[in-house]
mmCIF file of C-alpha atoms and ligand atoms in Angstrom:
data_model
loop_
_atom_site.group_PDB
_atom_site.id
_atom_site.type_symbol
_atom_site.label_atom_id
_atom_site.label_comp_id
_atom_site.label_asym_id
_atom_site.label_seq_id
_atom_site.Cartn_x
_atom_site.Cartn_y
_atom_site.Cartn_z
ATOM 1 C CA UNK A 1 0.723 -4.971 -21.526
ATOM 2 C CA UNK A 2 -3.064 -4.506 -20.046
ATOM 3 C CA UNK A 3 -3.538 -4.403 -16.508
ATOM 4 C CA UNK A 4 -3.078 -7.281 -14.710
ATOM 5 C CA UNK A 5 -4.486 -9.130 -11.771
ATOM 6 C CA UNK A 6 -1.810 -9.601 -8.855
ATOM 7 C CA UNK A 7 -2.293 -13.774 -9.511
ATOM 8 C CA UNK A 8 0.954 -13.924 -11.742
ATOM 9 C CA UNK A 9 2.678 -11.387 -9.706
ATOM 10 C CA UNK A 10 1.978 -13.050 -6.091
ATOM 11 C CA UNK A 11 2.380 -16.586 -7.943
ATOM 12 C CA UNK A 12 6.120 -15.294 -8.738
ATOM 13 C CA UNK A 13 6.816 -13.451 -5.705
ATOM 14 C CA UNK A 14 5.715 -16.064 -3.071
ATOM 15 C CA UNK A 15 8.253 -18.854 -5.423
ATOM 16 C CA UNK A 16 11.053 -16.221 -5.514
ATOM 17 C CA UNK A 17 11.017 -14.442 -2.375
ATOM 18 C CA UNK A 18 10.236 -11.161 -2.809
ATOM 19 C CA UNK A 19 7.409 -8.640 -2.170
ATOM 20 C CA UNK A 20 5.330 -6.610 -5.357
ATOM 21 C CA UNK A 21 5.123 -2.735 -4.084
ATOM 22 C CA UNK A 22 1.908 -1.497 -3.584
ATOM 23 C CA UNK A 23 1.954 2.330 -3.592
ATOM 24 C CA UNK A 24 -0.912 4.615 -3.320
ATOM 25 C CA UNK A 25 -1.497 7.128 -6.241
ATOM 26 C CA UNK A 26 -3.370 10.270 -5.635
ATOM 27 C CA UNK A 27 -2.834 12.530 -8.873
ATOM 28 C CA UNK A 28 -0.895 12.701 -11.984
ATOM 29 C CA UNK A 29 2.634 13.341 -10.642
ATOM 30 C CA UNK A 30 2.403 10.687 -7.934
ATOM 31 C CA UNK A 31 1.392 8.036 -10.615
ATOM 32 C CA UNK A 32 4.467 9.065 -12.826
ATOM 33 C CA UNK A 33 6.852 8.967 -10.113
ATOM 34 C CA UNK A 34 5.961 5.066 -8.867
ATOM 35 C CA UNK A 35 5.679 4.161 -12.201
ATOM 36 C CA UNK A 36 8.599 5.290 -14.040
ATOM 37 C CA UNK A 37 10.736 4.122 -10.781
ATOM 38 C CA UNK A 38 9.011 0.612 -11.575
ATOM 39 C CA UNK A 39 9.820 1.084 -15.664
ATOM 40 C CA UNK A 40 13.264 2.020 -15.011
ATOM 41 C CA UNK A 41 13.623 -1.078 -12.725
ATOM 42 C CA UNK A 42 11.742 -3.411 -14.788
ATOM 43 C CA UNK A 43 9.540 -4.137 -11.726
ATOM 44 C CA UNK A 44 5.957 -5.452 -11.425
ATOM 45 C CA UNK A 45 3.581 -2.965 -9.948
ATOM 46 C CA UNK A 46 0.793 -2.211 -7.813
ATOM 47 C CA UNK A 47 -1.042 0.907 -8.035
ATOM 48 C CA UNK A 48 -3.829 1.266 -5.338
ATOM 49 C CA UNK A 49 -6.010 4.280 -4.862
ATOM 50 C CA UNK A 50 -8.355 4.628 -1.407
ATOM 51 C CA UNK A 51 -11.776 6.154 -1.308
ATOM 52 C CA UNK A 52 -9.884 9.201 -0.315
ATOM 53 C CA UNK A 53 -8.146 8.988 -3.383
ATOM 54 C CA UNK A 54 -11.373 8.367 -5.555
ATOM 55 C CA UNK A 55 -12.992 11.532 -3.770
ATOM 56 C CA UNK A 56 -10.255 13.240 -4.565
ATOM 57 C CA UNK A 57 -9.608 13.144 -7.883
ATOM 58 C CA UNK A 58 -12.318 10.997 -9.535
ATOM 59 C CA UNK A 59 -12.344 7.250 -10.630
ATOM 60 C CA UNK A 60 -12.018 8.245 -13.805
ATOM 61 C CA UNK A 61 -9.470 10.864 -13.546
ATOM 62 C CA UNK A 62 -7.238 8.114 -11.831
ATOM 63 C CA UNK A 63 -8.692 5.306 -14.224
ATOM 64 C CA UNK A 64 -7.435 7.579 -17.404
ATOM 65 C CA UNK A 65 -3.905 8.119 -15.560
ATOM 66 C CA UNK A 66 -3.482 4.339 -14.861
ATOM 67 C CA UNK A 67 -4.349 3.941 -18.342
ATOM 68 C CA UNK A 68 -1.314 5.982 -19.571
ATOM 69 C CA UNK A 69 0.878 4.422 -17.061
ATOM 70 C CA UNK A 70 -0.125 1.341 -18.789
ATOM 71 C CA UNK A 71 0.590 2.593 -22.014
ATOM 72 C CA UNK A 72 3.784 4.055 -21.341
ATOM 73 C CA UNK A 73 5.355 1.264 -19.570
ATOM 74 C CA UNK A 74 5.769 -2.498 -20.732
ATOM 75 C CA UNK A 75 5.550 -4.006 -17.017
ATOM 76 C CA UNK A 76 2.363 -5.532 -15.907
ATOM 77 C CA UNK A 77 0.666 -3.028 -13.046
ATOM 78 C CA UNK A 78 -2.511 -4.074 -11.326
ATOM 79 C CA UNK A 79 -4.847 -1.462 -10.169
ATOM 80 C CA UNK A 80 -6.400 -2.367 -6.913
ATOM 81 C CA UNK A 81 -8.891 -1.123 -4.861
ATOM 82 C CA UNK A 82 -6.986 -0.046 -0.917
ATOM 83 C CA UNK A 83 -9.141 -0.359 2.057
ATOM 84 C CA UNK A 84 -12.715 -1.159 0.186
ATOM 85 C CA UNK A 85 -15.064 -0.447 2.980
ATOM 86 C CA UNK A 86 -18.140 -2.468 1.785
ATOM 87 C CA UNK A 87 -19.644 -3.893 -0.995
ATOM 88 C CA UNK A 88 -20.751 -1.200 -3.065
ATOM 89 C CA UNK A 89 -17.478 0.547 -3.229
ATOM 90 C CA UNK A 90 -15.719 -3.024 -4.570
ATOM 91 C CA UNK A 91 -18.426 -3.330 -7.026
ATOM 92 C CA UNK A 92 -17.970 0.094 -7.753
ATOM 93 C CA UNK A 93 -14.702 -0.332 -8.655
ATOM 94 C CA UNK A 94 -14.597 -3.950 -10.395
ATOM 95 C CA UNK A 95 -17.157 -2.703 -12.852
ATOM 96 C CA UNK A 96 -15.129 0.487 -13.418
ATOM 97 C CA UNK A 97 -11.959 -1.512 -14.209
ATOM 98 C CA UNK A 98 -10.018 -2.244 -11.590
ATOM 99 C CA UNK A 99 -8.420 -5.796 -11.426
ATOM 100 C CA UNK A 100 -7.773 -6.230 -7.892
ATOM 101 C CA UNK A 101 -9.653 -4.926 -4.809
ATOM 102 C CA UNK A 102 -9.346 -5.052 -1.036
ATOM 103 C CA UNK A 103 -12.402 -6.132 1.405
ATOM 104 C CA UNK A 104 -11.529 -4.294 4.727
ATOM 105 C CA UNK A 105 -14.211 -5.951 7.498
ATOM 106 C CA UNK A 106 -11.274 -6.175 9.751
ATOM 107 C CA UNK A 107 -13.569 -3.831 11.670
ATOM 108 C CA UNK A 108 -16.311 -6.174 11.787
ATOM 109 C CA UNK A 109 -17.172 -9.485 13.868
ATOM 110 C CA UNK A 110 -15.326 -12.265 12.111
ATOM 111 C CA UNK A 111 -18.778 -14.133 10.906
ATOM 112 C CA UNK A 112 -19.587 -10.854 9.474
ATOM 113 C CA UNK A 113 -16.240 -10.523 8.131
ATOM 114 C CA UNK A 114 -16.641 -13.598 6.344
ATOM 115 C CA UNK A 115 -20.094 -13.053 5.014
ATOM 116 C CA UNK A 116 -18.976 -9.778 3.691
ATOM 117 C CA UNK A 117 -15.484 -10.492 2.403
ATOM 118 C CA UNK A 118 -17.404 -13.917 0.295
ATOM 119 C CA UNK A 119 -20.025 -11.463 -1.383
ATOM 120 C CA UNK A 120 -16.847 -9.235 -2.615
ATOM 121 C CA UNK A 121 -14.982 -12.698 -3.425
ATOM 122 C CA UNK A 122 -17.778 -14.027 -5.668
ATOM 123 C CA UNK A 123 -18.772 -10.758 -7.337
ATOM 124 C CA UNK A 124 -14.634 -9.695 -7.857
ATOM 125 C CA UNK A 125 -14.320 -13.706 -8.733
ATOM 126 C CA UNK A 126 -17.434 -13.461 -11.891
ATOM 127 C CA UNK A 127 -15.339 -10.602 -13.651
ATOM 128 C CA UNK A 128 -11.857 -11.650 -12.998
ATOM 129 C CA UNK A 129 -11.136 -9.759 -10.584
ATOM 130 C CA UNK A 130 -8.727 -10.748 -7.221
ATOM 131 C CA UNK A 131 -9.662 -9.771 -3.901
ATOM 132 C CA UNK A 132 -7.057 -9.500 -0.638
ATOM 133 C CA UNK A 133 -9.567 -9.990 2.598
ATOM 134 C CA UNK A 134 -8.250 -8.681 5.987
ATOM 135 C CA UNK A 135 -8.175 -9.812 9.277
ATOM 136 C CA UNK A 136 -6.683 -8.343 13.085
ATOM 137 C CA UNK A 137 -6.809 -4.660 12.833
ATOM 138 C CA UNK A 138 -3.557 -1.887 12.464
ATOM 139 C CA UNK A 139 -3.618 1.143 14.990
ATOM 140 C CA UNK A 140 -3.323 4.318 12.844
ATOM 141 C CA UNK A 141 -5.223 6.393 10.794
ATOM 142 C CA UNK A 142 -7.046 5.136 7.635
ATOM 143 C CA UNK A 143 -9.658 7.289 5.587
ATOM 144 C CA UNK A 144 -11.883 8.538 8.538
ATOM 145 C CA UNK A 145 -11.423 5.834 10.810
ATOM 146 C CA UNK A 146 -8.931 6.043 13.527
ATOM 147 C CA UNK A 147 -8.074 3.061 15.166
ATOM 148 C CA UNK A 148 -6.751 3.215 18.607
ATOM 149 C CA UNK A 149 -3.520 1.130 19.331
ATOM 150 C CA UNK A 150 -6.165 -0.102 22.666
ATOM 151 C CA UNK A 151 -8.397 -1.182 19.427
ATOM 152 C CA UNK A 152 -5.437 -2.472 17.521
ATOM 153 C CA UNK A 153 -4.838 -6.271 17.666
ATOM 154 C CA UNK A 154 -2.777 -8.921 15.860
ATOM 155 C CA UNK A 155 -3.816 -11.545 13.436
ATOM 156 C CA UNK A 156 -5.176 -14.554 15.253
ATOM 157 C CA UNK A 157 -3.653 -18.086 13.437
ATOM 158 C CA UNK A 158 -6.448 -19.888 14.815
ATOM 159 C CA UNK A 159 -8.822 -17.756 12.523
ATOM 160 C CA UNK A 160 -6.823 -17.830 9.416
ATOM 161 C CA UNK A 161 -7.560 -21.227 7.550
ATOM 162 C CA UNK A 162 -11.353 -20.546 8.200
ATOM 163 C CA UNK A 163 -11.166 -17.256 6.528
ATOM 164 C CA UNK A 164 -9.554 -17.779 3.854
ATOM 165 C CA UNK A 165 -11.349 -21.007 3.124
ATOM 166 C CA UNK A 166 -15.359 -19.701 3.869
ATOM 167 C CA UNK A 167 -14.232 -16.947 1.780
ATOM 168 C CA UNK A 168 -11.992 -17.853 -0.979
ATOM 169 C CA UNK A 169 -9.488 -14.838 -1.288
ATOM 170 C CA UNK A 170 -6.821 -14.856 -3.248
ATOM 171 C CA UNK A 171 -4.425 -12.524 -0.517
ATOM 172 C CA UNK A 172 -4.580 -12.606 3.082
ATOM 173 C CA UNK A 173 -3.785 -8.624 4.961
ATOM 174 C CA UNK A 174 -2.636 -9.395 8.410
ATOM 175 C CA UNK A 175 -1.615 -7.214 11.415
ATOM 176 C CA UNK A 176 1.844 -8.734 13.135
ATOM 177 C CA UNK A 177 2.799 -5.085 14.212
ATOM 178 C CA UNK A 178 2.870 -2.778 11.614
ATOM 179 C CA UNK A 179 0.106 0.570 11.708
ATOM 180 C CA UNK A 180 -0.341 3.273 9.357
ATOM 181 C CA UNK A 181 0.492 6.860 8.941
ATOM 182 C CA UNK A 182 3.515 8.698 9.960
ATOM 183 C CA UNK A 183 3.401 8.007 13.745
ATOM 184 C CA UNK A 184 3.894 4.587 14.037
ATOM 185 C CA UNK A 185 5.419 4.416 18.042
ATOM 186 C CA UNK A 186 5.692 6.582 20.468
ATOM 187 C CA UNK A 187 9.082 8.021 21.772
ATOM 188 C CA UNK A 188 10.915 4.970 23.349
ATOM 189 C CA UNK A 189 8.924 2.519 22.323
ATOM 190 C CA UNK A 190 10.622 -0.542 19.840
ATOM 191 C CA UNK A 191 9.564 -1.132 16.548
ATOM 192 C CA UNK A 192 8.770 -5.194 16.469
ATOM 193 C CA UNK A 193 7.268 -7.153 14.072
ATOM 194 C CA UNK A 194 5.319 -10.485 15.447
ATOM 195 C CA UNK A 195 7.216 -12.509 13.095
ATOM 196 C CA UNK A 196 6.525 -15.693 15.115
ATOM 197 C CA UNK A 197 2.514 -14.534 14.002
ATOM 198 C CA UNK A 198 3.863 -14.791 10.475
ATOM 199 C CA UNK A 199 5.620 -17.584 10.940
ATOM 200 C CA UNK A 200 2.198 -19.839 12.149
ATOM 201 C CA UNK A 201 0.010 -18.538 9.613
ATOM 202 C CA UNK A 202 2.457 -19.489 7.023
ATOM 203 C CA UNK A 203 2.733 -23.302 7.971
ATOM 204 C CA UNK A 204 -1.478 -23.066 8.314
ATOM 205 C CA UNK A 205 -1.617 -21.650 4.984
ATOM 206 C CA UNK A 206 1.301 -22.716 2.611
ATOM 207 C CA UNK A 207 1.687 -21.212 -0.498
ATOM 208 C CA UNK A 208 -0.522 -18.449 0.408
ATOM 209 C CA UNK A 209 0.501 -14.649 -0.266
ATOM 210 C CA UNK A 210 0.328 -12.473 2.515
ATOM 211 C CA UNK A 211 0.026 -8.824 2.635
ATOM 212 C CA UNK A 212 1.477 -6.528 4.906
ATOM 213 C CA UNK A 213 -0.305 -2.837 5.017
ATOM 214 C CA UNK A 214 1.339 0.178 7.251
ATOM 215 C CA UNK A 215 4.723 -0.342 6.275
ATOM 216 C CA UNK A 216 6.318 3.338 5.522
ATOM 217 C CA UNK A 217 9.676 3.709 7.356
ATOM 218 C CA UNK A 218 9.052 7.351 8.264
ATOM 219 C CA UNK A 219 12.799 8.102 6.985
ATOM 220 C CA UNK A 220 14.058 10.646 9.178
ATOM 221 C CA UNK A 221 15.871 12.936 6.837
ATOM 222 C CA UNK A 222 12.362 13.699 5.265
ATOM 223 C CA UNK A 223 10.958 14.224 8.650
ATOM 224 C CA UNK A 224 14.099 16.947 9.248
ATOM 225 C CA UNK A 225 13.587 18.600 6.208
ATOM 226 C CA UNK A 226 10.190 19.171 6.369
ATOM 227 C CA UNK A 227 10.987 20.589 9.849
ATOM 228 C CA UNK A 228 13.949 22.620 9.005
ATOM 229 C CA UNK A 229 11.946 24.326 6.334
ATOM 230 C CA UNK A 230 8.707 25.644 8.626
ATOM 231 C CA UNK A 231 6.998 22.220 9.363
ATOM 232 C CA UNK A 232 6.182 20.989 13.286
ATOM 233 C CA UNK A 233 5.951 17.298 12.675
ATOM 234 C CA UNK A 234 7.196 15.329 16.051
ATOM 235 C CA UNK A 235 9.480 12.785 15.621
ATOM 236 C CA UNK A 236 8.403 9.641 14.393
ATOM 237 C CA UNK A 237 9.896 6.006 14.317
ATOM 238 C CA UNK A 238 8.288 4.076 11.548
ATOM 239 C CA UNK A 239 9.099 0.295 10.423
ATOM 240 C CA UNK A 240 12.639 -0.548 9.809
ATOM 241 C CA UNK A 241 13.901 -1.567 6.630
ATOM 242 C CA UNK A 242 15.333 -4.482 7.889
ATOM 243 C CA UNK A 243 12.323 -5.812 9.258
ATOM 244 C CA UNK A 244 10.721 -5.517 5.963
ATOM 245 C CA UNK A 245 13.421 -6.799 3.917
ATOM 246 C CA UNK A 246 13.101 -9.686 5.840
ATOM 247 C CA UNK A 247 9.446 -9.913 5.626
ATOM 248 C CA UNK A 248 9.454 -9.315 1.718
ATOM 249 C CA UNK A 249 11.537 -12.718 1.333
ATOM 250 C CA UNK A 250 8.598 -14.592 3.429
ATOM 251 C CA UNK A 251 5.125 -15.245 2.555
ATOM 252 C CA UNK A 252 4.450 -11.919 1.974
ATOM 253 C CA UNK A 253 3.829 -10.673 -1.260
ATOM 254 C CA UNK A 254 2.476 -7.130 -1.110
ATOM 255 C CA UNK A 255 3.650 -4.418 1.157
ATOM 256 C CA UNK A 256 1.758 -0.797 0.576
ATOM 257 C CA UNK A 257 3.222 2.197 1.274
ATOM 258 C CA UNK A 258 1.628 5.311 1.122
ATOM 259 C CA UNK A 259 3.262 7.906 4.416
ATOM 260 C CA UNK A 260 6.983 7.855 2.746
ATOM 261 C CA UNK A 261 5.681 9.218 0.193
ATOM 262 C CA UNK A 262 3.396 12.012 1.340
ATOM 263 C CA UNK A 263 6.788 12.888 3.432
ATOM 264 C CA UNK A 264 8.854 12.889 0.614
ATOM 265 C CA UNK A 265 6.965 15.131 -1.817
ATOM 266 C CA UNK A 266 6.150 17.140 1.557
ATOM 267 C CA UNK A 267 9.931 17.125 2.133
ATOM 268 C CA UNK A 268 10.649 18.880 -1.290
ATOM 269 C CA UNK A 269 8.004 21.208 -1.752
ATOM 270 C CA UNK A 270 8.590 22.707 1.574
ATOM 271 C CA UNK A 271 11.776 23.268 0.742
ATOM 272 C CA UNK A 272 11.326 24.664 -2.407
ATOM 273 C CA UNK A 273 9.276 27.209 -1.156
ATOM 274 C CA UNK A 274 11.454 27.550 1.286
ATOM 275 C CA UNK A 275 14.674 28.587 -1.281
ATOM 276 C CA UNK A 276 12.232 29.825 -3.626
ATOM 277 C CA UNK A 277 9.539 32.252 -2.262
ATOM 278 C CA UNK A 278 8.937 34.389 -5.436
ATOM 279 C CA UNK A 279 7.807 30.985 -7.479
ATOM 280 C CA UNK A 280 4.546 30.324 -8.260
ATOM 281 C CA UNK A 281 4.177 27.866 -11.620
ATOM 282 C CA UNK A 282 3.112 24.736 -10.404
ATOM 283 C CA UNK A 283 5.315 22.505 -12.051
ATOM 284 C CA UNK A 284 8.447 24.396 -10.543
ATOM 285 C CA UNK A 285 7.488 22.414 -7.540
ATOM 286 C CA UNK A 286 5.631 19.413 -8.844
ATOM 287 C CA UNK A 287 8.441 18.639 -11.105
ATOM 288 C CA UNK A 288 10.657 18.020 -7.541
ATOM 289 C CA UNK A 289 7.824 16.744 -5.840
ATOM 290 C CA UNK A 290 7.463 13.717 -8.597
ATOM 291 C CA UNK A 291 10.975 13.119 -8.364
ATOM 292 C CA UNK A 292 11.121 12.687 -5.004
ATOM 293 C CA UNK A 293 8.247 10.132 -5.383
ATOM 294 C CA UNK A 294 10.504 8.724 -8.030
ATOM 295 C CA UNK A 295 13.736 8.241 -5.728
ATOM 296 C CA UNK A 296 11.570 6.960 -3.037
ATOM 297 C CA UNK A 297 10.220 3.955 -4.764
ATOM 298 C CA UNK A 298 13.211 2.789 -6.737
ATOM 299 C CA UNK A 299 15.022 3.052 -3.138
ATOM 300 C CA UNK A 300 11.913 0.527 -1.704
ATOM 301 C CA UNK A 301 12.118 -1.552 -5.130
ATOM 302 C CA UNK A 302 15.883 -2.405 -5.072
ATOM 303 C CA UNK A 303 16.623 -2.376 -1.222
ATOM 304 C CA UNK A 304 13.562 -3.328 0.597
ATOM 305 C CA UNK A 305 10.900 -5.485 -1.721
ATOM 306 C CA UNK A 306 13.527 -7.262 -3.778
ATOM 307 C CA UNK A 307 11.334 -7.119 -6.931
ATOM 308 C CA UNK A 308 13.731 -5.028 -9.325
ATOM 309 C CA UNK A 309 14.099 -7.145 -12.297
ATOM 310 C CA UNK A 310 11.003 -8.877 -11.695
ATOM 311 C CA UNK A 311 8.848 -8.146 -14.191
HETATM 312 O O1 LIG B 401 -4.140 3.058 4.510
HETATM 313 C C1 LIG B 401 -4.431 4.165 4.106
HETATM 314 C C2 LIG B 401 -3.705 4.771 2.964
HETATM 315 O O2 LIG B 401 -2.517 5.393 3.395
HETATM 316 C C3 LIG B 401 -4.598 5.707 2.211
HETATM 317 O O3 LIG B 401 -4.801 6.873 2.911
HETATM 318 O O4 LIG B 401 -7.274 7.060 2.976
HETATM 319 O O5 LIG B 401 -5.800 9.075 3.347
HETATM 320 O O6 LIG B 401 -6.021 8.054 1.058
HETATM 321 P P1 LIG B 401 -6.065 7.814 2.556
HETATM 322 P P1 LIG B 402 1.687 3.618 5.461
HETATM 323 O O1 LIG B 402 0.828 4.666 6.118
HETATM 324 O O2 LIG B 402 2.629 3.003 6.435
HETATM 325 O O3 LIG B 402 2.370 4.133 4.253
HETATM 326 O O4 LIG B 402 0.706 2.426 4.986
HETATM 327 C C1 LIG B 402 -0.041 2.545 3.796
HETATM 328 C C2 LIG B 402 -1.077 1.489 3.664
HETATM 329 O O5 LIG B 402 -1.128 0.514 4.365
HETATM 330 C C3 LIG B 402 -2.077 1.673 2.600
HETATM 331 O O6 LIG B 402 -3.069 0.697 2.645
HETATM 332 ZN ZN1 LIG B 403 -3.550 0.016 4.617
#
């Protein structure tokens, strides 16, 4: 099956109640991990790559992987665009065959959100293409910006129906509580998701997917073992499960996830070093590492996004 825009996928999802993974692929091994969890699982996929990912390793480094994801697997995978900055990097990407991108002026004023988010809509819209427009603003760190939890702020309903109708795109990413990276809340402070927020832009936009970015768990066996085995990360608290299961069967439709796995292949490699000083072939740790990506997302497919059989 050829890539796929996430129309059909949302379409499904928002009908059945359950949320399409989107997972953030960085190199060879993390691509085979999500994907072969989403194979084996007979799940629809999204594979999404940041301009940190594109520096990286190349577009078309991670274009040619994608493609042999593709061709190994017989579920449909869209490869979108995470965080797209500004135009040039969406354009970038749409003519270098990616069918889905992200518009990220969540930073901007919301006229200039618009403004810029509708340029991105009608070029993405001209070559197929589907683009998810943002609005409110998740603390955390993302590519070089860092936004402050002061600078964080939710989703505001009242802006929603304008947005999405000046603008015409085809996902909505808000902020109801969620923030990226590994340190999500400080000690003592309660994970909550504003799912009254939710709730009211819902009703204002029916049948509308929504997207939910930020949303690793931090699982705290991964945080020990990197620990145990030389590493100094603090405690972190990151989104529960439950929160997202229940969010998954709403109107959202895509929920990334990028930290639980960094932690994960961090996790293993660590400790393979760790038990295993005197290695030093690459693929005596990068074989672990990919299977802990592996076990990661078949644990978010079948207990947290509810898309296992989906596809
Ligand atoms: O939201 C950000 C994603 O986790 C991507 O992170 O910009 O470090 O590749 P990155
Ligand atoms: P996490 O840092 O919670 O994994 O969020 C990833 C994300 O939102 C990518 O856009
Ligand atoms: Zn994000």
């Amino acid at each position: 099956m050829p890539l796929t825009t996430t129309t059909e996928m949302f379409k499904r999802a928002y009908e059945e109640g359950y949320a399409v993974g989107a997972f953030n692929v960085n190199n060879m091994e993390i691509v085979q991990g999500i994907t072969e969890a989403a194979q084996e699982l007979n799940a629809p996929l999204i594979l999404q790559v940041s301009a940190g990912a594109r520096k990286y390793a190349n577009h078309t480094y991670l274009m040619k992987l994608v493609e042999a994801a593709v061709a190994e697997t017989s579920i449909p995978i869209a490869l979108h665009l995470d965080h797209g900055a500004d135009f040039d990097i969406c354009k970038s990407c749409i003519d270098g065959g990616f069918t889905s991108v992200m518009i990220d002026g969540s930073h901007h004023s919301f006229e200039d959100n618009i403004a810029l988010t509708k340029r991105v809509v009608e070029y993405a819209h001209s070559k197929g293409v589907t683009v998810e427009g943002e609005l409110g603003q998740l603390s955390g760190v993302e590519d070089d910006v860092n936004v402050s939890e002061a600078d964080a702020s939710y989703t505001r309903p009242s802006e929603v129906e304008e947005f999405v109708g000046s603008t015409g795109v085809d996902s909505l990413a808000i902020a109801i509580g969620t923030s990226h990276g590994a340190f999500k809340f400080k000690p003592g402070q309660k994970p909550q998701l504003r799912f009254d927020i939710l709730e009211e832009i819902t009703q204002l936009l029916p049948g509308f997917p929504i997207v939910l970015h930020g949303s690793s768990s931090v699982p705290q066996n991964f945080l020990e073992e990197i620990n145990k085995y030389g590493g100094d990360m603090p405690g972190a608290i990151g989104i529960p499960e439950e929160m997202l299961r229940q969010a998954a069967k709403s109107a959202v439709c895509k929920i990334n996830i990028d930290s639980d796995i960094r932690m994960a292949m961090t996790a293993v490699i660590r400790k393979h070093f760790a038990l295993n000083p005197s290695h030093f072939d690459p693929r005596q740790y990068l074989a672990p590492a990919r299977q802990a990506v592996k076990d990661m997302v078949a644990h978010k497919i079948s207990n947290v996004l509810g898309c296992d059989g989906k596809a």
